[in-house]
Amino acid sequence: MTDHDSSFASTSHTDKNSTSTAPTHQDFHWIEGPQQGTLYGNFLETALDVSAGIHACLQIIYASELESAANDDADEGEAAAPAIGIVYADQLKRLSIASASLLRDEARRHVEMCNEAE
């Protein structure tokens, strides 16, 4: 894999202790093998990432709502702080909605491409 990052300047140093090597970062892929990088493979990786993000957001929101409900029934001094407040929960809900919409739109685009190929 060639690194095209312009922030990495290949400079030559005369110092014997200095070595100039390219960064070792490689893009993460869920799929390894011949499907990697294909249209279908890229869609599956995107679907997996987006759905995992939605799942995480909803788990955080749910846990916070449960804690808030438990605090309503808690005795004085026994309340525990929820993971996030109302504003952050609202932001995570909106992020989840937008992410689900993105995933739906991308899936719809792929369905249309499959239907056009027939």
PDB file of C-alpha atoms in Angstrom:
ATOM      1  CA  MET A   1       0.000   0.000   0.000  1.00  0.00           C
ATOM      2  CA  THR A   2       1.403   3.356  -0.981  1.00  0.00           C
ATOM      3  CA  ASP A   3       1.021   6.272   1.368  1.00  0.00           C
ATOM      4  CA  HIS A   4      -0.102   9.434  -0.381  1.00  0.00           C
ATOM      5  CA  ASP A   5      -0.293  11.522   2.778  1.00  0.00           C
ATOM      6  CA  SER A   6       1.271  14.896   2.018  1.00  0.00           C
ATOM      7  CA  SER A   7       1.963  15.475   5.709  1.00  0.00           C
ATOM      8  CA  PHE A   8       4.703  12.839   5.532  1.00  0.00           C
ATOM      9  CA  ALA A   9       7.774  14.428   4.042  1.00  0.00           C
ATOM     10  CA  SER A  10      10.472  12.042   2.978  1.00  0.00           C
ATOM     11  CA  THR A  11      13.578  13.853   4.004  1.00  0.00           C
ATOM     12  CA  SER A  12      16.986  12.360   4.002  1.00  0.00           C
ATOM     13  CA  HIS A  13      19.038  12.612   7.124  1.00  0.00           C
ATOM     14  CA  THR A  14      22.714  11.973   7.287  1.00  0.00           C
ATOM     15  CA  ASP A  15      22.426  10.862  10.897  1.00  0.00           C
ATOM     16  CA  LYS A  16      23.118   7.097  11.056  1.00  0.00           C
ATOM     17  CA  ASN A  17      20.684   6.651  13.951  1.00  0.00           C
ATOM     18  CA  SER A  18      17.787   8.201  12.023  1.00  0.00           C
ATOM     19  CA  THR A  19      15.697   6.018   9.749  1.00  0.00           C
ATOM     20  CA  SER A  20      13.069   7.346   7.389  1.00  0.00           C
ATOM     21  CA  THR A  21      10.181   4.920   7.063  1.00  0.00           C
ATOM     22  CA  ALA A  22       6.682   5.315   5.709  1.00  0.00           C
ATOM     23  CA  PRO A  23       3.773   5.178   8.167  1.00  0.00           C
ATOM     24  CA  THR A  24       2.491   1.677   8.842  1.00  0.00           C
ATOM     25  CA  HIS A  25      -1.211   2.533   9.137  1.00  0.00           C
ATOM     26  CA  GLN A  26      -3.487   0.577   6.842  1.00  0.00           C
ATOM     27  CA  ASP A  27      -7.204   1.129   6.460  1.00  0.00           C
ATOM     28  CA  PHE A  28      -9.292  -1.261   8.545  1.00  0.00           C
ATOM     29  CA  HIS A  29     -11.524  -3.683   6.672  1.00  0.00           C
ATOM     30  CA  TRP A  30     -14.033  -6.159   8.040  1.00  0.00           C
ATOM     31  CA  ILE A  31     -13.777  -8.192   4.866  1.00  0.00           C
ATOM     32  CA  GLU A  32     -10.583  -9.919   3.862  1.00  0.00           C
ATOM     33  CA  GLY A  33     -10.235 -11.668   0.548  1.00  0.00           C
ATOM     34  CA  PRO A  34     -11.609 -11.144  -2.928  1.00  0.00           C
ATOM     35  CA  GLN A  35     -14.751  -9.258  -1.825  1.00  0.00           C
ATOM     36  CA  GLN A  36     -12.689  -6.547  -0.123  1.00  0.00           C
ATOM     37  CA  GLY A  37     -12.958  -3.279  -2.015  1.00  0.00           C
ATOM     38  CA  THR A  38     -15.861  -4.425  -4.185  1.00  0.00           C
ATOM     39  CA  LEU A  39     -19.066  -2.413  -4.306  1.00  0.00           C
ATOM     40  CA  TYR A  40     -20.895  -5.106  -2.335  1.00  0.00           C
ATOM     41  CA  GLY A  41     -18.026  -5.562   0.138  1.00  0.00           C
ATOM     42  CA  ASN A  42     -17.820  -1.818   0.771  1.00  0.00           C
ATOM     43  CA  PHE A  43     -21.572  -1.680   1.353  1.00  0.00           C
ATOM     44  CA  LEU A  44     -21.410  -4.548   3.855  1.00  0.00           C
ATOM     45  CA  GLU A  45     -18.568  -2.872   5.752  1.00  0.00           C
ATOM     46  CA  THR A  46     -20.457   0.429   5.823  1.00  0.00           C
ATOM     47  CA  ALA A  47     -23.660  -1.302   6.946  1.00  0.00           C
ATOM     48  CA  LEU A  48     -21.785  -3.066   9.733  1.00  0.00           C
ATOM     49  CA  ASP A  49     -20.088   0.133  10.945  1.00  0.00           C
ATOM     50  CA  VAL A  50     -23.218   2.277  10.793  1.00  0.00           C
ATOM     51  CA  SER A  51     -25.460  -0.316  12.442  1.00  0.00           C
ATOM     52  CA  ALA A  52     -22.884  -0.838  15.212  1.00  0.00           C
ATOM     53  CA  GLY A  53     -22.844   2.930  15.801  1.00  0.00           C
ATOM     54  CA  ILE A  54     -26.631   3.083  15.957  1.00  0.00           C
ATOM     55  CA  HIS A  55     -26.644   0.120  18.346  1.00  0.00           C
ATOM     56  CA  ALA A  56     -24.096   1.791  20.643  1.00  0.00           C
ATOM     57  CA  CYS A  57     -26.018   5.083  20.659  1.00  0.00           C
ATOM     58  CA  LEU A  58     -29.284   3.361  21.518  1.00  0.00           C
ATOM     59  CA  GLN A  59     -27.669   1.307  24.291  1.00  0.00           C
ATOM     60  CA  ILE A  60     -26.288   4.476  25.910  1.00  0.00           C
ATOM     61  CA  ILE A  61     -29.647   6.239  25.619  1.00  0.00           C
ATOM     62  CA  TYR A  62     -31.531   3.234  27.004  1.00  0.00           C
ATOM     63  CA  ALA A  63     -29.164   2.815  29.961  1.00  0.00           C
ATOM     64  CA  SER A  64     -29.467   6.513  30.790  1.00  0.00           C
ATOM     65  CA  GLU A  65     -33.265   6.433  30.575  1.00  0.00           C
ATOM     66  CA  LEU A  66     -33.370   3.378  32.871  1.00  0.00           C
ATOM     67  CA  GLU A  67     -31.119   5.111  35.389  1.00  0.00           C
ATOM     68  CA  SER A  68     -33.249   8.260  35.282  1.00  0.00           C
ATOM     69  CA  ALA A  69     -36.398   6.196  35.856  1.00  0.00           C
ATOM     70  CA  ALA A  70     -34.710   4.372  38.737  1.00  0.00           C
ATOM     71  CA  ASN A  71     -33.712   7.732  40.206  1.00  0.00           C
ATOM     72  CA  ASP A  72     -37.375   8.792  40.235  1.00  0.00           C
ATOM     73  CA  ASP A  73     -38.080   5.884  42.596  1.00  0.00           C
ATOM     74  CA  ALA A  74     -34.834   6.141  44.585  1.00  0.00           C
ATOM     75  CA  ASP A  75     -34.685   7.244  48.196  1.00  0.00           C
ATOM     76  CA  GLU A  76     -33.072  10.548  49.119  1.00  0.00           C
ATOM     77  CA  GLY A  77     -29.315  10.403  48.477  1.00  0.00           C
ATOM     78  CA  GLU A  78     -29.535   7.076  46.635  1.00  0.00           C
ATOM     79  CA  ALA A  79     -29.832   8.459  43.090  1.00  0.00           C
ATOM     80  CA  ALA A  80     -27.066   7.648  40.626  1.00  0.00           C
ATOM     81  CA  ALA A  81     -26.049   9.885  37.774  1.00  0.00           C
ATOM     82  CA  PRO A  82     -27.124   8.591  34.356  1.00  0.00           C
ATOM     83  CA  ALA A  83     -24.455   8.040  31.711  1.00  0.00           C
ATOM     84  CA  ILE A  84     -25.619  11.090  29.747  1.00  0.00           C
ATOM     85  CA  GLY A  85     -28.036  13.945  30.219  1.00  0.00           C
ATOM     86  CA  ILE A  86     -31.175  14.790  28.278  1.00  0.00           C
ATOM     87  CA  VAL A  87     -29.388  17.013  25.745  1.00  0.00           C
ATOM     88  CA  TYR A  88     -26.757  14.400  24.864  1.00  0.00           C
ATOM     89  CA  ALA A  89     -29.426  11.692  24.710  1.00  0.00           C
ATOM     90  CA  ASP A  90     -31.348  13.847  22.247  1.00  0.00           C
ATOM     91  CA  GLN A  91     -28.219  14.356  20.161  1.00  0.00           C
ATOM     92  CA  LEU A  92     -27.529  10.610  20.108  1.00  0.00           C
ATOM     93  CA  LYS A  93     -31.118   9.943  19.066  1.00  0.00           C
ATOM     94  CA  ARG A  94     -30.815  12.408  16.195  1.00  0.00           C
ATOM     95  CA  LEU A  95     -27.480  10.850  15.203  1.00  0.00           C
ATOM     96  CA  SER A  96     -29.101   7.404  15.231  1.00  0.00           C
ATOM     97  CA  ILE A  97     -31.974   8.633  13.058  1.00  0.00           C
ATOM     98  CA  ALA A  98     -29.596  10.251  10.585  1.00  0.00           C
ATOM     99  CA  SER A  99     -27.376   7.151  10.520  1.00  0.00           C
ATOM    100  CA  ALA A 100     -30.323   4.834   9.958  1.00  0.00           C
ATOM    101  CA  SER A 101     -31.488   7.105   7.129  1.00  0.00           C
ATOM    102  CA  LEU A 102     -28.037   7.008   5.565  1.00  0.00           C
ATOM    103  CA  LEU A 103     -27.985   3.218   5.762  1.00  0.00           C
ATOM    104  CA  ARG A 104     -31.504   2.957   4.322  1.00  0.00           C
ATOM    105  CA  ASP A 105     -30.647   5.302   1.442  1.00  0.00           C
ATOM    106  CA  GLU A 106     -27.472   3.397   0.630  1.00  0.00           C
ATOM    107  CA  ALA A 107     -29.309   0.070   0.697  1.00  0.00           C
ATOM    108  CA  ARG A 108     -32.025   1.535  -1.541  1.00  0.00           C
ATOM    109  CA  ARG A 109     -29.331   2.702  -3.985  1.00  0.00           C
ATOM    110  CA  HIS A 110     -27.864  -0.803  -4.115  1.00  0.00           C
ATOM    111  CA  VAL A 111     -31.297  -2.340  -4.677  1.00  0.00           C
ATOM    112  CA  GLU A 112     -31.894   0.038  -7.571  1.00  0.00           C
ATOM    113  CA  MET A 113     -28.504  -0.871  -9.079  1.00  0.00           C
ATOM    114  CA  CYS A 114     -29.366  -4.582  -8.809  1.00  0.00           C
ATOM    115  CA  ASN A 115     -32.739  -4.014 -10.439  1.00  0.00           C
ATOM    116  CA  GLU A 116     -31.182  -2.007 -13.287  1.00  0.00           C
ATOM    117  CA  ALA A 117     -28.642  -4.764 -13.951  1.00  0.00           C
ATOM    118  CA  GLU A 118     -31.388  -7.234 -14.866  1.00  0.00           C
TER     119      GLU A 118
END
